[in-house]
Short mmCIF file of C-alpha atoms in Angstrom, two decimals:
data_model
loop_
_atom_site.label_atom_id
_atom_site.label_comp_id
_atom_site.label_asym_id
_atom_site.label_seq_id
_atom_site.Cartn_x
_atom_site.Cartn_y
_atom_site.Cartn_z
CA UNK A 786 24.24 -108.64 -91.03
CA UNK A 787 22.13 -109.89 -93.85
CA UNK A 788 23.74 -112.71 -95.52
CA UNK A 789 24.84 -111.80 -99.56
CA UNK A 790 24.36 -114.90 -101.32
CA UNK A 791 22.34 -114.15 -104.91
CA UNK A 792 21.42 -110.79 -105.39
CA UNK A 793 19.51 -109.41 -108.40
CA UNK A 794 18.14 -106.46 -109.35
CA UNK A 795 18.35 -103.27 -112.20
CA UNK A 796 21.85 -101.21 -111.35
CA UNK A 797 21.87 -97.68 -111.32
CA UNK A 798 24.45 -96.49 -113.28
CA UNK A 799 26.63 -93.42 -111.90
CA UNK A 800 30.41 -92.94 -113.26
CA UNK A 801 30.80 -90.01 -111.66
CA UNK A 802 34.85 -90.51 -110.63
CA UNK A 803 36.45 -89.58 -107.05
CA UNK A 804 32.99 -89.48 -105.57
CA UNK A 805 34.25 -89.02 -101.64
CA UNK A 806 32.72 -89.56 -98.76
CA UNK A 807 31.38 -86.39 -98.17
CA UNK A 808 29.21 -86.52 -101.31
CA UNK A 809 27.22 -89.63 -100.43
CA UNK A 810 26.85 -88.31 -96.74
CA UNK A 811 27.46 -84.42 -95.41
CA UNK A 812 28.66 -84.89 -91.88
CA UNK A 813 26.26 -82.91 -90.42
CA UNK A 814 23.40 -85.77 -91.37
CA UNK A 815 25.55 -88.34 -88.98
CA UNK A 816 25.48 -85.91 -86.50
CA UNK A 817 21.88 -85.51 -86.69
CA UNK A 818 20.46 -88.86 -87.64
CA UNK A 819 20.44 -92.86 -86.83
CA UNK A 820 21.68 -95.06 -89.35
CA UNK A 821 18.11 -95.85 -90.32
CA UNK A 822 17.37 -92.02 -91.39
CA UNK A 823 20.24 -91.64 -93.54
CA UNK A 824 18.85 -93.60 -97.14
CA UNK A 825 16.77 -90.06 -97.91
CA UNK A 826 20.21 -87.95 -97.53
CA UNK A 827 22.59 -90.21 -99.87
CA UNK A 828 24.31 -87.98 -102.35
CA UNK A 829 22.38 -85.27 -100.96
CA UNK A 830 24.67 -83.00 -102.76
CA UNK A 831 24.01 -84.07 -106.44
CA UNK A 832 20.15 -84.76 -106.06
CA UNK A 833 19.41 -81.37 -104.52
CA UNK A 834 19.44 -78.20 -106.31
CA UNK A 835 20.40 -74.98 -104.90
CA UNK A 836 16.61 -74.59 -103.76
CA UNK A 837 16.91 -77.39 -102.24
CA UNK A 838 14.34 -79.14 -104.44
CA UNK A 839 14.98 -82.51 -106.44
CA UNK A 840 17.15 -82.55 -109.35
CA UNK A 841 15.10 -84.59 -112.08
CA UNK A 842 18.47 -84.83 -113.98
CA UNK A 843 19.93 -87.16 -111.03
CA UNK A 844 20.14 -90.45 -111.61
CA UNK A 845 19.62 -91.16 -107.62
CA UNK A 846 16.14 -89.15 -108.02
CA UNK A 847 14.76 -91.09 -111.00
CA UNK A 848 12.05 -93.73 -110.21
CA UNK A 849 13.02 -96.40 -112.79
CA UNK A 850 16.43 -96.60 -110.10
CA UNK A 851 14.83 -96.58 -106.82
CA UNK A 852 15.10 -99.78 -104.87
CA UNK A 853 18.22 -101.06 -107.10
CA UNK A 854 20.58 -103.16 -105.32
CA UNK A 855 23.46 -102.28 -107.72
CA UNK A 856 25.10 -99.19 -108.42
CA UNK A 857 27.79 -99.46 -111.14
CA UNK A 858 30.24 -96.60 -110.28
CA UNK A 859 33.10 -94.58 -111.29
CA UNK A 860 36.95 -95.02 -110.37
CA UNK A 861 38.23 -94.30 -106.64
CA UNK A 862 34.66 -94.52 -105.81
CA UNK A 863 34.69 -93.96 -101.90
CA UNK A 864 37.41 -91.67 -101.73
CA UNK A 865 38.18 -88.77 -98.93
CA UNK A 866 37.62 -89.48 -95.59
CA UNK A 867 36.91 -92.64 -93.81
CA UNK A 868 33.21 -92.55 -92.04
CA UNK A 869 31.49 -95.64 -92.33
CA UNK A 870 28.34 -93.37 -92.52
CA UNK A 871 28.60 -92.94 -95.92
CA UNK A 872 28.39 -96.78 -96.27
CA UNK A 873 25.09 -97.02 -94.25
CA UNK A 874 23.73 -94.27 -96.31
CA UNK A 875 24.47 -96.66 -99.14
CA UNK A 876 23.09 -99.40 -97.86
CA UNK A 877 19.53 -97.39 -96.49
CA UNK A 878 19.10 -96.51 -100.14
CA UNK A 879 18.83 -100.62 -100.73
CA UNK A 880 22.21 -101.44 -102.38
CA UNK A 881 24.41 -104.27 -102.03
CA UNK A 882 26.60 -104.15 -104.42
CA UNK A 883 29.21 -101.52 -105.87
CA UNK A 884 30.82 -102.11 -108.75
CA UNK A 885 33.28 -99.72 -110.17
CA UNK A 886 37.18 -99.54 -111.32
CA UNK A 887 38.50 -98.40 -108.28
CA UNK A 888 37.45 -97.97 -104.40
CA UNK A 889 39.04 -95.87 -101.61
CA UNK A 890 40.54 -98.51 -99.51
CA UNK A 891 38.91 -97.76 -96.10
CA UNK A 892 35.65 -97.31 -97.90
CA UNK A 893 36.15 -100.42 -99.51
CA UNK A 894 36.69 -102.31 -96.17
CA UNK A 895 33.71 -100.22 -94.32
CA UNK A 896 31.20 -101.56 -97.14
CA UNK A 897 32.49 -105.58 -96.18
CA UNK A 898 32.17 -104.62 -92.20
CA UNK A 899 28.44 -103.85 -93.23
CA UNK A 900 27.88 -106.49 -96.05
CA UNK A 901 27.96 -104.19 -98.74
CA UNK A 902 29.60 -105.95 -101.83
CA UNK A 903 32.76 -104.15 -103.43
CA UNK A 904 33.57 -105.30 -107.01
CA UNK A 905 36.23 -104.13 -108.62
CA UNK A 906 36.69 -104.32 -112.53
CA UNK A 907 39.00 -103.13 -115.59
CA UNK A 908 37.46 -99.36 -116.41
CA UNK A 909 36.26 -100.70 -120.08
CA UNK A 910 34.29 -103.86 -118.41
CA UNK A 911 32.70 -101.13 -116.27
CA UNK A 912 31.61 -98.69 -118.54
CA UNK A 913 29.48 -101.40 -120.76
CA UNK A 914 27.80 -102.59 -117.43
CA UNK A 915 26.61 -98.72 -117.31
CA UNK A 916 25.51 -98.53 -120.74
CA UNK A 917 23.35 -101.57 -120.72
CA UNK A 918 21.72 -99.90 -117.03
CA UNK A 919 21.41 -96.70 -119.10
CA UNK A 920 19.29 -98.99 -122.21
CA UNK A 921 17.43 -100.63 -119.90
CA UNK A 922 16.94 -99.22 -116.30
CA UNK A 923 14.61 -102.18 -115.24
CA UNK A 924 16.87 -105.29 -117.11
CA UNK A 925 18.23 -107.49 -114.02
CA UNK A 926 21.56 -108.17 -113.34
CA UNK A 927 22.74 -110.78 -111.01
CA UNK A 928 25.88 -111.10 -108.67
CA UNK A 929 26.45 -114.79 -107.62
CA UNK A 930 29.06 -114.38 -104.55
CA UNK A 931 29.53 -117.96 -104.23
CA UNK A 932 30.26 -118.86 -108.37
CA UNK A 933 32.14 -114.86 -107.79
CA UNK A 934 30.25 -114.09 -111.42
CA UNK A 935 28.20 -110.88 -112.32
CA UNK A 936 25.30 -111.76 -114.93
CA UNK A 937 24.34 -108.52 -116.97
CA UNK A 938 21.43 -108.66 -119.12
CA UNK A 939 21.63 -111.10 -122.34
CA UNK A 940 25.29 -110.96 -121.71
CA UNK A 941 27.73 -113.92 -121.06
CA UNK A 942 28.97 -113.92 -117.01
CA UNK A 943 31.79 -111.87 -115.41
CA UNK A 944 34.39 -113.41 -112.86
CA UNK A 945 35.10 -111.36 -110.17
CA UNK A 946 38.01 -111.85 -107.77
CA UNK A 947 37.58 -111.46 -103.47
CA UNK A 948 39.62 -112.58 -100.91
CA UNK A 949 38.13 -115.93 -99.82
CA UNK A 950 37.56 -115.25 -95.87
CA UNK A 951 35.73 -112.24 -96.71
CA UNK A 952 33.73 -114.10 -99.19
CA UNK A 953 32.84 -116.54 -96.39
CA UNK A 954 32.19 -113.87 -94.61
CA UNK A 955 29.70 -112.00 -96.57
CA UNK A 956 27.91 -115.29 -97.16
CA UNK A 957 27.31 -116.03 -93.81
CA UNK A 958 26.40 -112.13 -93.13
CA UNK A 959 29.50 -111.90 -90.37
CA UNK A 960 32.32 -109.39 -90.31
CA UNK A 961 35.99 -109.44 -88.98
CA UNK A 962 34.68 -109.87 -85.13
CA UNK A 963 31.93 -113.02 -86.22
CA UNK A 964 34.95 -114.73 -87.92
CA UNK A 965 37.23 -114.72 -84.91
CA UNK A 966 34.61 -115.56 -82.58
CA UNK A 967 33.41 -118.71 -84.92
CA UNK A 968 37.21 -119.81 -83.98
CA UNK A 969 37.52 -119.44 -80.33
CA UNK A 970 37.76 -123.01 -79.43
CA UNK A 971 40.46 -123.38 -82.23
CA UNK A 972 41.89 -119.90 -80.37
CA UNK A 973 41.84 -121.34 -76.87
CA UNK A 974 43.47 -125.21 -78.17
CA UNK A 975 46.03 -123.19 -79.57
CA UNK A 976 46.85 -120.75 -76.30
CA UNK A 977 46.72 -124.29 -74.19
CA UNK A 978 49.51 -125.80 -76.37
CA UNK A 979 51.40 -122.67 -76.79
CA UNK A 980 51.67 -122.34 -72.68
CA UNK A 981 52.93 -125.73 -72.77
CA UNK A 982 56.01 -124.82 -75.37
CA UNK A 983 56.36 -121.28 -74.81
CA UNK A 984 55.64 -120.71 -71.01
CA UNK A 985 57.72 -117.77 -70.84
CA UNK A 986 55.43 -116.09 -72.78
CA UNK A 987 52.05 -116.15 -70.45
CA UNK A 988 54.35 -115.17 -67.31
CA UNK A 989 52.33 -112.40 -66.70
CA UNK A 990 48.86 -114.11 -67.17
CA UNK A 991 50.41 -116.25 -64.81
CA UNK A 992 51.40 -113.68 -61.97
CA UNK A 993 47.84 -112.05 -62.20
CA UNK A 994 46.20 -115.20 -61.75
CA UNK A 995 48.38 -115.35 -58.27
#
């Protein structure tokens, strides 16, 4: 994965709440496409009309948002069910970063497995972030992972909280599986001492090696 160190860029702003899963990705699309086709199809539902021609009214279809990294969000962003398509949709459209009140949880630990950035903040702080990306489409804001801060536009910083392995994690663009395999020597030291205190535990490694 692509390391998330210091990422800046305009945020689109989107408080639409209990956006699921199937609005940022119909299920048919990750039947149909590779992870690499799937940008064009995000929220599919809300940039199309009927017609099947582009809403102008969507703020997914307006050129000053294209390319954003950030998309400030509404609460229990995420929600419904749990494919990790709807993340890589996400990400294909070129964001990073998600901030918004509230995440569904499984979507919230599908967008760390594919370094997408999950903020979470009070519904007020949240709110103002949108209204300054609704002034100013193009004004930069910048998320700092490793100060955890959020730098709107001619606005003081924001402390965010994250766990600190995933932190790690995200900076060094790994997931779950990276950070166990960074440890495998500590792993294997520790399953060489164990044997010695506990032998009656690796009896069975023991009779298959036989």
């Amino acid at each position: 994965m692509q390391p998330f160190q210091i990422v800046t860029g305009p945020a689109i702003p989107f408080r639409r709440p209990n956006t699921d899963t199937d609005v940022i990705i119909r299920i048919e699309r990750l039947s149909e496409l590779q992870r690499h086709e799937l940008g064009p199809y995000a929220f599919e539902a809300l940039r199309r009309r009927a017609d099947q021609t582009d809403d102008p009214d969507c703020v997914f279809n307006r050129d000053v948002y294209k390319g954003a990294p950030i998309l400030i969000a509404g609460e229990n962003f995420g929600c419904g069910s749990s494919r990790e398509g709807a993340v890589w949709a996400i990400a294909e459209l070129g964001i990073r970063c998600i901030i918004a009140p509230s995440f569904g949880g499984i979507f919230a630990n599908n967008c760390f497995q594919n370094g997408v950035l999950t903020i979470q903040l009070p519904d007020e702080t949240v709110h103002r972030l949108a209204e300054i990306a609704e002034a100013d489409a193009r004004a930069p804001f910048t998320v700092d992972l490793a100060a955890k801060t959020l730098l709107p536009p001619n606005e003081a910083a924001i402390p965010f909280d994250i766990e600190t392995l995933r932190q790690q994690a995200l900076l060094a663009g790994t997931d779950e599986l990276g950070m166990t395999l960074a440890r495998v020597a500590e792993l294997e030291a520790f399953e060489l001492h164990d044997a010695v205190e506990r032998p009656w535990v690796y009896l069975n490694d023991q009779m298959r090696r036989c």
